[in-house]
Structure formats: structure tokens, C-alpha cells
Amino acid sequence: MDGANDSAVKGSCQCGGGCASAGNGKFLNETPMLDQLESGPWPSFVSGFKELAERTKKPMLRGVLDQLEYSYQTKMGYWKGGLVTVDGYGAGIITRYSMIKDKYPEAAEFHTMRIQPAPGLHYNTAMLRELCDTWEKYGSGIITLHGQTGDIMLQGIEQDKVQECFDELNQNGWDLGGAGAGMRTGVSCIGQGRCENACYDNLKLHLDALKHFSPQVHRPEWNYKLKFKFSGCPNDCTNAIMRSDLAVIGTWRDAIDIDHDEVKAWIAERGVDALVNNVINHCPTKAIMLKDGDIDISTRDCVRCMHCINAMSKALSPGKERGIALLMGGKNTLKVGVNMGSLIVPFMKMESDEDREAFLELIEEIIDWWDDAGLDHERIGETIERVGLKQFLDGVGIEYDINQISRPRDNPYFKAKY
């Protein structure tokens, strides 16, 4: 590092030239740039780091703050990857080694343990207390609930403490989440645990899928990562369609259930103008009509957007014939940009153990096809986009459906079989 950068961070711990904390009697060193992030009206992660460091007196936290201050000064990051595992597992630990450990030895290692949450994020206070106690015992004490992966992120532990920490967590009922080219940690909304719009038991299906694919979570073996998300209704509170390879969305096949007395009560309270302006005009397919002081919904035109049900929650509810729709291919940017999930199975019953077994068998077929047809480091949606939806549907034995057509044919010429 050049002299200008070294002088820029004068006052930060160099762990060789004396620690700033030794001179001012404080545990933490001076971090003027990080201090600026504590100003303004919004909560700051820096304040949380400092509070935890002062309370626990963990040198690791001081070292990370010092290195981050240096990164802000030099406008560079100084973490690199590696390999840290626990016995019998090939994934679940995200490694972070410092590239400037000689300068900041207290920040030499700051690995992250991904911990699988319960379906629907259901915890009791005893579980969370045990988790916090174990983590403060072995790690930094920093916890993220929950990361983009859906995991509980235990951030900051040294390699020689990882196995012992995992053993204690595992004894208390916790397990590592997914990482690498395998099944990632699934995510589900609260579903039928609380929500009246849930169209299937997404918590049960999530649990069954978690158990079924547990070996692939812990020992990656595929082309690339694969992620489930289970949303109980088309509101998609888990953001499954945008952020998962396999989006399992609760839906219904019959008409929206209308309580006409509640519709009239809603109109009496808010007025016809509110119904027209806030409900009918906002229907994306114009499926709702005002008729004799009541409403009529065209089931054929309804696309299950949930707007009318959300706006008139007492009067409208999902239909009686409920199940799931499977969409595939959602992902964020990496190689070929953002994809939203494509509809693969428009409707599938999900009420019995047999229904769930049939669903998992279908997913196995899909994964087998992707394992053969996919390229290394290629998400399943990218594979489908590359080879074509028709080839994928033929490969896994799914019948074509008109809902899978993205746009009408624009070539008037075709060759028909005699």
C-alpha cells in the first residue's frame, strides 16, 4: 500500500505500531469515515457493530471495523474466499479471509454460517435464545434475519471454531443451509399458519421438499444452484416468481368466491365511486363488472392478480378448488440478465400426501433433465431459454398449455403433417 493510503488511515489499528484503543482507553479504534454513516435519520449498521463490540469486547469486531474503515479510505475490498466445512457437509459455510491480515490480524477470518430457518419462519423464544447464546459463545454475535438466501446468517467466526459451533447448534435442532451448486435453502410465507388467502399448505410442502432434498442441500452435485420458494397465494409474499428457480404459487381453478352481502356492505360504506375507481378500473383484464349495485367477475378473464381480493377482503376470497401453479426460471442478474418465472404447470392439486409425492417426483424429473441438458454454471431457467420451452416440456413429459404461450405466432407460414 502507498504512503498516502497509510497516512489516510492514521489512527486506525495497525497492530504493530500500537493500538489506538491503548492510547485513548477505549476498546474500539477511531473510524471517522464509518462514523459518518451514523448521522442522518436512518438506523446504521455501524452503530450496531459498535454496540456489540463494546458489549462483548470481541477483537474480531474491532478488526472488521478497522478493515472496513481502511476499505472506505482506499475504495477497495479486501476479502477473499476459500474452503471451510464441517464433517459430512460440502456446503453451508461462506468463507471470508482477509487479504491484509498482516495489517489487521484481528480481522484475519470472518466466515459466515448459513442456518436453515423453519418453514414460514416460525420460531419460539427458547430456540432463538439458544441460537444467540451459542453464536456469542463461538462467533461474533452478529446475526442477520434473514439474508437474501432466506437463511439465518451467522456472520463472523474463525475456522477452528466452526465445527464445535455447528455441533452445538445441531444438538439444539438447527442445520446448515445450502450453498454452492446444489439445492439452496427454501423459503415459504406464513401460509395457512395465519393467512386466510393461502390456497395450499405451503409449510407442509416446504418441509417435505426440505427433507426430500436434504442430501443435495448439504452435498452439492448439480450444474448450478436451484432454489424453491413456496407462496401460499398469488400475492407471492416470498417474491418467488422473481427470485427462485422453482416458484410454487397457491392458486384456484374455479371462480372467485363472492359474498354478495359483504359486497353491498362495502359499497354502502365506501360508495360506488370507490368501487369503480379502486377495484373495477384496476383489474388488469377488465374482468369485473358493476351490475345492479353488485359485482360480477368473469372467471375466464381473471388472471388471479389478487387486487380485488386484497381491496375487498371480506367480500371476496379465492375459489373453492384450490391448488398450486408451478413457475420456473426466476433469477436475478448474473450472466443473461433478470428472468421472471415462466408458467410450467398451470394447476396441480396439493391436498394429500400423494399429491405432494407426485409433485416431488415431477421436480426430480425436471432436475434430471436439467442435469443432462444444462451447462456448467447455468441456472435451469437459462437452460430452458437456450434450448426452448418446447424441448423442455417434451423432455420432462409435461403437456403443452395455452397459458405457456408468451406471444402469438408472427410467421404466417407453417408446414402441417399430411
XYZ file of N, CA, C and O in Angstrom, residues 192 195-200 231-236 248-258 283-285 287-288 297-312 315-327 343 345-351 403:
268
model
N -50.923 -20.968 5.679
C -52.115 -21.285 6.458
C -51.902 -21.146 7.959
O -52.861 -21.264 8.732
N -52.602 -16.826 7.237
C -53.201 -16.095 6.129
C -54.444 -16.811 5.590
O -54.384 -17.992 5.230
N -55.530 -16.085 5.480
C -56.791 -16.670 5.011
C -56.795 -16.883 3.498
O -57.655 -17.603 2.976
N -55.837 -16.291 2.774
C -55.803 -16.440 1.324
C -54.960 -17.636 0.863
O -54.924 -17.926 -0.337
N -54.276 -18.301 1.784
C -53.416 -19.425 1.397
C -54.246 -20.523 0.744
O -55.256 -20.967 1.293
N -53.812 -20.965 -0.424
C -54.577 -21.934 -1.216
C -54.075 -23.362 -1.057
O -54.656 -24.288 -1.646
N -52.998 -23.563 -0.316
C -52.496 -24.909 -0.032
C -51.614 -24.822 1.207
O -51.265 -23.720 1.655
N -45.114 -19.809 -2.043
C -46.062 -18.748 -1.680
C -47.467 -19.336 -1.616
O -47.896 -20.046 -2.531
N -48.185 -19.001 -0.563
C -49.496 -19.600 -0.352
C -50.565 -19.125 -1.310
O -51.559 -19.811 -1.518
N -50.396 -17.943 -1.905
C -51.395 -17.401 -2.824
C -50.696 -16.532 -3.857
O -49.501 -16.274 -3.744
N -51.420 -16.042 -4.871
C -50.771 -15.243 -5.912
C -50.232 -13.891 -5.447
O -49.568 -13.208 -6.236
N -50.501 -13.462 -4.217
C -49.821 -12.268 -3.708
C -48.307 -12.465 -3.698
O -47.549 -11.494 -3.748
N -47.864 -13.719 -3.623
C -46.447 -14.085 -3.717
C -45.581 -13.285 -2.737
O -44.646 -12.583 -3.125
N -43.507 -22.009 -6.374
C -44.733 -22.771 -6.131
C -45.756 -21.794 -5.558
O -45.641 -21.355 -4.411
N -46.751 -21.451 -6.380
C -47.692 -20.385 -6.041
C -49.080 -20.972 -5.835
O -49.611 -21.673 -6.702
N -49.675 -20.683 -4.693
C -51.042 -21.116 -4.451
C -52.015 -20.435 -5.391
O -51.902 -19.238 -5.665
N -52.989 -21.171 -5.917
C -53.957 -20.606 -6.846
C -55.261 -21.386 -6.751
O -55.389 -22.299 -5.935
N -56.227 -21.021 -7.589
C -57.511 -21.735 -7.615
C -57.969 -21.862 -9.057
O -57.542 -21.112 -9.931
N -58.834 -22.856 -9.314
C -59.230 -23.170 -10.678
C -60.652 -22.729 -11.005
O -61.012 -22.588 -12.171
N -61.475 -22.482 -9.999
C -62.857 -22.089 -10.249
C -63.004 -20.574 -10.094
O -62.025 -19.833 -10.184
N -64.207 -20.116 -9.848
C -64.466 -18.677 -9.762
C -64.093 -18.127 -8.390
O -64.090 -18.848 -7.380
N -63.760 -16.840 -8.360
C -63.569 -16.153 -7.084
C -64.845 -16.259 -6.264
O -65.958 -16.107 -6.780
N -64.704 -16.543 -4.983
C -65.863 -16.690 -4.095
C -66.357 -15.297 -3.692
O -65.599 -14.502 -3.115
N -67.598 -14.995 -4.000
C -68.169 -13.672 -3.735
C -69.234 -13.765 -2.655
O -70.184 -14.540 -2.770
N -58.577 -3.626 -12.358
C -58.476 -5.020 -12.802
C -57.719 -5.055 -14.131
O -58.132 -4.414 -15.108
N -56.601 -5.772 -14.220
C -55.758 -5.706 -15.431
C -56.418 -6.267 -16.677
O -56.046 -5.894 -17.789
N -57.394 -7.146 -16.523
C -58.050 -7.748 -17.697
C -59.516 -7.338 -17.811
O -60.264 -7.929 -18.595
N -62.014 -7.809 -15.874
C -62.873 -8.974 -15.629
C -64.041 -8.666 -14.703
O -64.928 -9.499 -14.529
N -64.074 -7.475 -14.097
C -65.103 -7.149 -13.106
C -66.084 -6.148 -13.709
O -65.678 -5.160 -14.331
N -67.875 -11.135 -11.803
C -66.485 -11.370 -12.204
C -66.450 -12.475 -13.255
O -66.973 -13.574 -13.032
N -65.837 -12.194 -14.381
C -65.675 -13.183 -15.448
C -64.502 -14.102 -15.101
O -63.342 -13.679 -15.138
N -64.795 -15.333 -14.752
C -63.745 -16.280 -14.367
C -62.770 -16.519 -15.516
O -61.557 -16.664 -15.301
N -63.288 -16.529 -16.731
C -62.435 -16.781 -17.888
C -61.357 -15.698 -18.033
O -60.231 -15.985 -18.429
N -61.705 -14.459 -17.710
C -60.761 -13.350 -17.884
C -59.881 -13.112 -16.663
O -58.875 -12.398 -16.756
N -60.250 -13.654 -15.518
C -59.492 -13.408 -14.282
C -58.104 -14.047 -14.365
O -57.964 -15.210 -14.734
N -57.082 -13.259 -14.017
C -55.700 -13.764 -14.043
C -55.131 -13.933 -12.630
O -53.922 -14.035 -12.447
N -55.980 -13.938 -11.637
C -55.568 -14.186 -10.242
C -54.521 -13.173 -9.763
O -53.557 -13.531 -9.098
N -54.735 -11.904 -10.075
C -53.768 -10.886 -9.641
C -53.936 -10.530 -8.173
O -53.057 -9.905 -7.575
N -55.067 -10.857 -7.581
C -55.377 -10.669 -6.162
C -55.762 -9.243 -5.787
O -56.084 -8.975 -4.629
N -55.783 -8.307 -6.739
C -56.063 -6.921 -6.344
C -57.456 -6.776 -5.744
O -57.627 -6.152 -4.685
N -58.478 -7.332 -6.410
C -59.837 -7.164 -5.894
C -60.009 -7.855 -4.547
O -60.696 -7.342 -3.656
N -59.368 -9.019 -4.379
C -59.473 -9.742 -3.105
C -58.795 -8.960 -1.991
O -59.305 -8.880 -0.864
N -57.655 -8.347 -2.295
C -56.967 -7.537 -1.286
C -57.780 -6.294 -0.929
O -57.795 -5.866 0.236
N -58.446 -5.703 -1.929
C -59.212 -4.482 -1.687
C -60.534 -4.767 -0.970
O -61.018 -3.929 -0.213
N -61.117 -5.941 -1.207
C -62.418 -6.285 -0.619
C -62.294 -7.636 0.094
O -62.926 -8.618 -0.272
N -65.445 -9.414 1.287
C -66.420 -9.750 0.259
C -65.918 -10.805 -0.715
O -66.706 -11.597 -1.241
N -64.609 -10.828 -0.977
C -64.047 -11.721 -1.987
C -62.968 -12.606 -1.378
O -62.234 -12.183 -0.475
N -62.886 -13.820 -1.874
C -61.843 -14.739 -1.417
C -61.526 -15.721 -2.552
O -62.322 -15.870 -3.483
N -60.359 -16.381 -2.496
C -60.027 -17.365 -3.535
C -61.112 -18.433 -3.655
O -61.838 -18.722 -2.701
N -61.201 -19.041 -4.844
C -62.221 -20.046 -5.094
C -62.057 -21.287 -4.242
O -61.095 -21.445 -3.491
N -62.994 -22.198 -4.391
C -63.015 -23.405 -3.558
C -62.065 -24.487 -4.071
O -61.533 -25.284 -3.296
N -61.827 -24.545 -5.384
C -60.977 -25.599 -5.963
C -59.538 -25.089 -6.003
O -59.103 -24.470 -6.976
N -58.816 -25.369 -4.921
C -57.505 -24.752 -4.729
C -56.363 -25.734 -4.975
O -56.531 -26.938 -4.869
N -55.207 -25.182 -5.270
C -54.005 -25.990 -5.503
C -52.815 -25.087 -5.731
O -52.712 -24.012 -5.122
N -51.909 -25.511 -6.614
C -50.702 -24.732 -6.879
C -50.516 -24.545 -8.380
O -51.039 -25.296 -9.197
N -49.754 -23.525 -8.727
C -49.191 -23.369 -10.065
C -47.676 -23.384 -9.905
O -47.135 -22.835 -8.935
N -46.968 -24.020 -10.832
C -45.512 -24.073 -10.794
C -44.948 -23.182 -11.896
O -45.255 -23.366 -13.071
N -44.163 -22.202 -11.488
C -43.452 -21.356 -12.435
C -41.959 -21.610 -12.271
O -41.479 -21.877 -11.157
N -44.660 -19.977 -16.615
C -45.657 -20.940 -16.160
C -45.401 -22.307 -16.787
O -45.375 -22.444 -18.008
N -46.658 -25.521 -14.931
C -47.842 -26.314 -14.553
C -48.915 -25.331 -14.092
O -48.796 -24.744 -13.011
N -49.973 -25.113 -14.885
C -50.989 -24.120 -14.516
C -51.752 -24.461 -13.242
O -52.112 -23.562 -12.482
N -52.005 -25.737 -13.015
C -52.757 -26.108 -11.821
C -52.429 -27.545 -11.429
O -52.317 -28.427 -12.286
N -52.274 -27.743 -10.121
C -51.997 -29.079 -9.589
C -52.567 -29.137 -8.175
O -52.319 -28.245 -7.353
N -53.379 -30.131 -7.901
C -53.913 -30.313 -6.559
C -52.784 -30.542 -5.569
O -51.775 -31.186 -5.890
N -52.950 -30.025 -4.325
C -51.905 -30.197 -3.328
C -52.568 -30.343 -1.958
O -52.401 -29.516 -1.064
N -53.333 -31.450 -1.821
C -54.091 -31.649 -0.591
C -53.634 -32.852 0.216
O -53.718 -32.848 1.437
N -51.662 -21.403 -21.677
C -51.124 -20.394 -20.764
C -49.608 -20.263 -20.860
O -49.030 -19.320 -20.325
